[in-house]
PDB file of C-alpha atoms in Angstrom:
ATOM      1  CA  VAL A  29      11.672   3.077 -13.268  1.00  0.00           C
ATOM      2  CA  TYR A  30      12.549   4.628 -16.615  1.00  0.00           C
ATOM      3  CA  GLY A  31      15.713   2.524 -16.884  1.00  0.00           C
ATOM      4  CA  LEU A  32      13.739  -0.687 -16.397  1.00  0.00           C
ATOM      5  CA  LEU A  33      11.253   0.224 -19.141  1.00  0.00           C
ATOM      6  CA  GLY A  34      13.874  -0.725 -21.731  1.00  0.00           C
ATOM      7  CA  LEU A  35      14.037  -4.216 -20.228  1.00  0.00           C
ATOM      8  CA  ALA A  36      10.286  -4.752 -19.853  1.00  0.00           C
ATOM      9  CA  GLY A  37       8.679  -6.733 -22.641  1.00  0.00           C
ATOM     10  CA  ASP A  38       5.317  -5.106 -21.909  1.00  0.00           C
ATOM     11  CA  ALA A  39       6.544  -1.494 -21.630  1.00  0.00           C
ATOM     12  CA  ASP A  40       4.351  -0.313 -24.533  1.00  0.00           C
ATOM     13  CA  GLU A  41       1.258  -1.809 -22.901  1.00  0.00           C
ATOM     14  CA  LEU A  42       1.986   0.048 -19.668  1.00  0.00           C
ATOM     15  CA  GLY A  43       1.912   3.387 -21.473  1.00  0.00           C
ATOM     16  CA  ILE A  44       4.665   4.925 -19.347  1.00  0.00           C
ATOM     17  CA  ARG A  45       6.748   7.468 -21.246  1.00  0.00           C
ATOM     18  CA  PRO A  46       9.975   8.739 -19.659  1.00  0.00           C
ATOM     19  CA  ASP A  47       9.701  12.401 -18.691  1.00  0.00           C
ATOM     20  CA  TYR A  48      12.937  13.886 -17.406  1.00  0.00           C
ATOM     21  CA  THR A  49      11.691  17.466 -17.079  1.00  0.00           C
ATOM     22  CA  THR A  50      12.328  19.139 -13.747  1.00  0.00           C
ATOM     23  CA  SER A  51       8.588  19.573 -13.178  1.00  0.00           C
ATOM     24  CA  THR A  52       8.097  15.778 -12.966  1.00  0.00           C
ATOM     25  CA  THR A  53       8.480  14.597  -9.367  1.00  0.00           C
ATOM     26  CA  LEU A  54       9.529  11.208  -8.075  1.00  0.00           C
ATOM     27  CA  ALA A  55       6.075  10.831  -6.520  1.00  0.00           C
ATOM     28  CA  GLN A  56       4.426  11.389  -9.917  1.00  0.00           C
ATOM     29  CA  VAL A  57       6.634   8.759 -11.600  1.00  0.00           C
ATOM     30  CA  PHE A  58       5.989   6.178  -8.849  1.00  0.00           C
ATOM     31  CA  THR A  59       2.232   6.872  -8.845  1.00  0.00           C
ATOM     32  CA  GLN A  60       1.967   6.686 -12.647  1.00  0.00           C
ATOM     33  CA  THR A  61       3.901   3.406 -12.642  1.00  0.00           C
ATOM     34  CA  ALA A  62       1.812   1.798  -9.880  1.00  0.00           C
ATOM     35  CA  ARG A  63      -1.444   2.825 -11.602  1.00  0.00           C
ATOM     36  CA  ALA A  64      -0.210   1.488 -14.974  1.00  0.00           C
ATOM     37  CA  ILE A  65       0.714  -1.865 -13.427  1.00  0.00           C
ATOM     38  CA  ILE A  66      -2.648  -2.130 -11.648  1.00  0.00           C
ATOM     39  CA  GLN A  67      -4.594  -1.278 -14.792  1.00  0.00           C
ATOM     40  CA  LYS A  68      -2.587  -3.649 -17.022  1.00  0.00           C
ATOM     41  CA  ASN A  69      -2.818  -6.547 -14.577  1.00  0.00           C
ATOM     42  CA  TRP A  70      -6.497  -5.759 -14.060  1.00  0.00           C
ATOM     43  CA  LYS A  71      -7.219  -6.252 -17.755  1.00  0.00           C
ATOM     44  CA  MET A  72      -5.008  -9.334 -18.118  1.00  0.00           C
ATOM     45  CA  GLN A  73      -5.650 -11.258 -14.904  1.00  0.00           C
ATOM     46  CA  ARG A  74      -8.163  -9.629 -12.579  1.00  0.00           C
ATOM     47  CA  LYS A  75      -7.225 -11.979  -9.761  1.00  0.00           C
ATOM     48  CA  ARG A  76      -3.820 -10.328  -9.368  1.00  0.00           C
ATOM     49  CA  GLY A  77      -4.746  -6.743 -10.283  1.00  0.00           C
ATOM     50  CA  LEU A  78      -4.393  -5.294  -6.813  1.00  0.00           C
ATOM     51  CA  GLN A  79      -1.463  -7.348  -5.494  1.00  0.00           C
ATOM     52  CA  ILE A  80       0.862  -4.354  -5.883  1.00  0.00           C
ATOM     53  CA  LEU A  81      -0.972  -2.765  -2.935  1.00  0.00           C
ATOM     54  CA  ARG A  82       0.906  -5.191  -0.699  1.00  0.00           C
ATOM     55  CA  TYR A  83       4.021  -3.078  -1.321  1.00  0.00           C
ATOM     56  CA  GLY A  84       2.507   0.333  -0.530  1.00  0.00           C
ATOM     57  CA  SER A  85       3.113   1.942   2.840  1.00  0.00           C
ATOM     58  CA  LEU A  86      -0.524   2.020   3.980  1.00  0.00           C
ATOM     59  CA  GLY A  87       0.374   4.765   6.441  1.00  0.00           C
ATOM     60  CA  GLN A  88       3.711   3.255   7.499  1.00  0.00           C
ATOM     61  CA  ARG A  89       6.043   5.327   5.335  1.00  0.00           C
ATOM     62  CA  LYS A  90       9.459   5.505   6.956  1.00  0.00           C
ATOM     63  CA  SER A  91      10.596   8.736   5.328  1.00  0.00           C
ATOM     64  CA  ALA A  92       9.536  11.407   2.897  1.00  0.00           C
ATOM     65  CA  PRO A  93      12.502  12.256   0.647  1.00  0.00           C
ATOM     66  CA  LYS A  94      12.447  15.400  -1.457  1.00  0.00           C
ATOM     67  CA  ASN A  95       9.939  15.148  -4.355  1.00  0.00           C
ATOM     68  CA  GLN A  96       8.215  12.239  -2.605  1.00  0.00           C
ATOM     69  CA  THR A  97       6.130  14.000   0.042  1.00  0.00           C
ATOM     70  CA  ASP A  98       2.952  13.592  -2.040  1.00  0.00           C
ATOM     71  CA  LEU A  99       3.351   9.846  -2.550  1.00  0.00           C
ATOM     72  CA  PRO A 100      -0.013   8.137  -1.901  1.00  0.00           C
ATOM     73  CA  SER A 101      -0.065   5.347   0.683  1.00  0.00           C
ATOM     74  CA  TRP A 102      -1.032   2.740  -1.955  1.00  0.00           C
ATOM     75  CA  VAL A 103       2.094   3.428  -4.079  1.00  0.00           C
ATOM     76  CA  PRO A 104       5.323   1.472  -3.399  1.00  0.00           C
ATOM     77  CA  GLU A 105       8.557   3.367  -2.723  1.00  0.00           C
ATOM     78  CA  TRP A 106      10.652   2.027  -5.597  1.00  0.00           C
ATOM     79  CA  ASN A 107      13.779   3.956  -4.671  1.00  0.00           C
ATOM     80  CA  GLY A 108      14.719   1.773  -1.723  1.00  0.00           C
ATOM     81  CA  LYS A 109      14.235  -1.649  -0.245  1.00  0.00           C
ATOM     82  CA  ILE A 110      10.716  -2.789  -1.109  1.00  0.00           C
ATOM     83  CA  ALA A 111       8.985  -4.781   1.600  1.00  0.00           C
ATOM     84  CA  LYS A 112       5.486  -6.180   1.794  1.00  0.00           C
ATOM     85  CA  THR A 113       3.286  -4.211   4.159  1.00  0.00           C
ATOM     86  CA  TYR A 114       1.640  -7.482   5.103  1.00  0.00           C
ATOM     87  CA  GLN A 115       2.359 -11.078   4.144  1.00  0.00           C
ATOM     88  CA  ARG A 116      -0.964 -12.816   3.448  1.00  0.00           C
ATOM     89  CA  GLU A 117      -0.905 -14.392   0.009  1.00  0.00           C
ATOM     90  CA  MET A 118      -4.616 -14.080  -0.843  1.00  0.00           C
ATOM     91  CA  SER A 119      -4.924 -10.336  -0.389  1.00  0.00           C
ATOM     92  CA  PHE A 120      -7.848  -8.189  -1.442  1.00  0.00           C
ATOM     93  CA  LEU A 121     -10.292 -11.025  -2.043  1.00  0.00           C
ATOM     94  CA  ALA A 122     -12.980  -9.915   0.394  1.00  0.00           C
ATOM     95  CA  CYS A 123     -15.605 -10.398  -2.335  1.00  0.00           C
ATOM     96  CA  GLY A 124     -14.431 -13.936  -3.119  1.00  0.00           C
ATOM     97  CA  VAL A 125     -12.727 -15.504  -6.101  1.00  0.00           C
ATOM     98  CA  ILE A 126     -15.675 -15.095  -8.458  1.00  0.00           C
ATOM     99  CA  ARG A 127     -16.333 -11.364  -8.337  1.00  0.00           C
ATOM    100  CA  MET A 128     -13.512  -8.859  -8.021  1.00  0.00           C
ATOM    101  CA  PRO A 129     -13.864  -5.192  -7.031  1.00  0.00           C
ATOM    102  CA  ASP A 130     -14.203  -2.718  -9.891  1.00  0.00           C
ATOM    103  CA  LEU A 131     -11.734   0.076 -10.659  1.00  0.00           C
ATOM    104  CA  VAL A 132     -13.520   3.415 -10.933  1.00  0.00           C
ATOM    105  CA  PRO A 133     -12.312   6.775 -12.262  1.00  0.00           C
ATOM    106  CA  THR A 134     -11.281   9.393  -9.706  1.00  0.00           C
ATOM    107  CA  SER A 135     -10.724  13.147  -9.725  1.00  0.00           C
ATOM    108  CA  SER A 136      -6.994  12.801  -9.059  1.00  0.00           C
ATOM    109  CA  SER A 137      -4.241  10.448 -10.200  1.00  0.00           C
ATOM    110  CA  THR A 138      -3.164  10.068  -6.568  1.00  0.00           C
ATOM    111  CA  ILE A 139      -6.510   8.512  -5.607  1.00  0.00           C
ATOM    112  CA  LEU A 140      -7.082   4.847  -6.416  1.00  0.00           C
ATOM    113  CA  GLY A 141     -10.810   4.282  -6.880  1.00  0.00           C
ATOM    114  CA  LEU A 142     -12.350   0.893  -6.168  1.00  0.00           C
ATOM    115  CA  ARG A 143     -16.034   0.052  -6.049  1.00  0.00           C
ATOM    116  CA  GLY A 144     -16.986  -1.822  -2.924  1.00  0.00           C
ATOM    117  CA  PHE A 145     -19.286  -2.013   0.055  1.00  0.00           C
ATOM    118  CA  CYS A 146     -19.019  -0.376   3.437  1.00  0.00           C
ATOM    119  CA  VAL A 147     -19.152  -3.216   5.943  1.00  0.00           C
ATOM    120  CA  GLY A 148     -18.287  -1.208   9.010  1.00  0.00           C
ATOM    121  CA  ALA A 149     -16.708   1.906  10.404  1.00  0.00           C
ATOM    122  CA  ILE A 150     -13.591   2.288  12.538  1.00  0.00           C
ATOM    123  CA  VAL A 151     -14.658   3.908  15.790  1.00  0.00           C
ATOM    124  CA  ASP A 152     -11.460   3.597  17.824  1.00  0.00           C
ATOM    125  CA  LEU A 153      -7.826   2.557  17.464  1.00  0.00           C
ATOM    126  CA  GLY A 154      -5.322   0.942  19.757  1.00  0.00           C
ATOM    127  CA  GLU A 155      -1.615   1.476  19.658  1.00  0.00           C
ATOM    128  CA  GLN A 156       0.802  -0.707  17.721  1.00  0.00           C
ATOM    129  CA  ALA A 157       2.471  -3.459  19.745  1.00  0.00           C
ATOM    130  CA  ARG A 158       6.144  -2.523  20.108  1.00  0.00           C
ATOM    131  CA  VAL A 159       7.226  -5.339  22.447  1.00  0.00           C
ATOM    132  CA  ASP A 160      10.753  -5.467  20.973  1.00  0.00           C
ATOM    133  CA  ILE A 161      11.291  -1.800  21.882  1.00  0.00           C
ATOM    134  CA  TRP A 162       9.345  -1.933  25.152  1.00  0.00           C
ATOM    135  CA  ARG A 163      11.465  -4.829  26.485  1.00  0.00           C
ATOM    136  CA  ARG A 164      14.542  -2.568  26.465  1.00  0.00           C
ATOM    137  CA  SER A 165      12.728   0.357  28.055  1.00  0.00           C
ATOM    138  CA  PRO A 166      12.884   0.988  31.826  1.00  0.00           C
ATOM    139  CA  ASP A 167       9.089   1.234  31.916  1.00  0.00           C
ATOM    140  CA  GLY A 168       8.621  -1.532  29.323  1.00  0.00           C
ATOM    141  CA  ALA A 169       6.586  -3.833  31.561  1.00  0.00           C
ATOM    142  CA  LYS A 170       4.170  -0.996  32.285  1.00  0.00           C
ATOM    143  CA  LYS A 171       3.794  -0.288  28.540  1.00  0.00           C
ATOM    144  CA  ILE A 172       3.134  -3.977  27.778  1.00  0.00           C
ATOM    145  CA  VAL A 173       0.479  -4.198  30.492  1.00  0.00           C
ATOM    146  CA  GLY A 174      -1.053  -0.956  29.178  1.00  0.00           C
ATOM    147  CA  PHE A 175      -1.144  -2.411  25.675  1.00  0.00           C
ATOM    148  CA  PHE A 176      -3.095  -5.466  26.867  1.00  0.00           C
ATOM    149  CA  ASP A 177      -5.438  -3.234  28.866  1.00  0.00           C
ATOM    150  CA  ASN A 178      -6.120  -1.365  25.637  1.00  0.00           C
ATOM    151  CA  VAL A 179      -6.723  -4.654  23.767  1.00  0.00           C
ATOM    152  CA  ARG A 180      -9.198  -5.689  26.482  1.00  0.00           C
ATOM    153  CA  ARG A 181     -10.959  -2.316  26.175  1.00  0.00           C
ATOM    154  CA  LEU A 182     -11.252  -2.697  22.395  1.00  0.00           C
ATOM    155  CA  LEU A 183     -12.576  -6.260  22.714  1.00  0.00           C
ATOM    156  CA  ASN A 184     -15.256  -5.093  25.115  1.00  0.00           C
ATOM    157  CA  MET A 185     -16.542  -2.449  22.706  1.00  0.00           C
TER     158      MET A 185
END
């Protein structure tokens, strides 16, 4: 991240200052960078302000390397291969193209605050479909049938 600042034409606007002290963790650098990008893009082009969230783990983090265990789920892991958590192009537009959600201050730099509306509550979860793994498993057919039973149960709720 710090190495790329020298190449970025908007580095001053981002407000990121390299800090190589041993007390600065990788998670802090990644979080500060993600927040700076969100805030800059928010001011410049609100439509794209939250697109960086597509690269966060959203609970799917593969590993937790040293100094990265406190990395929030909305922050991308910039020390490896970056992949989109989901592919939809028009992400985070639940309020439409006219009105975008508002950024709000939070008590911690690891919390991303957005003003919005509660439209529902999650009351139950199913398991993730792992058909590619289940096909190779001796009890794979049973797991696939169980998955669809769970989908049917959720649909009936």
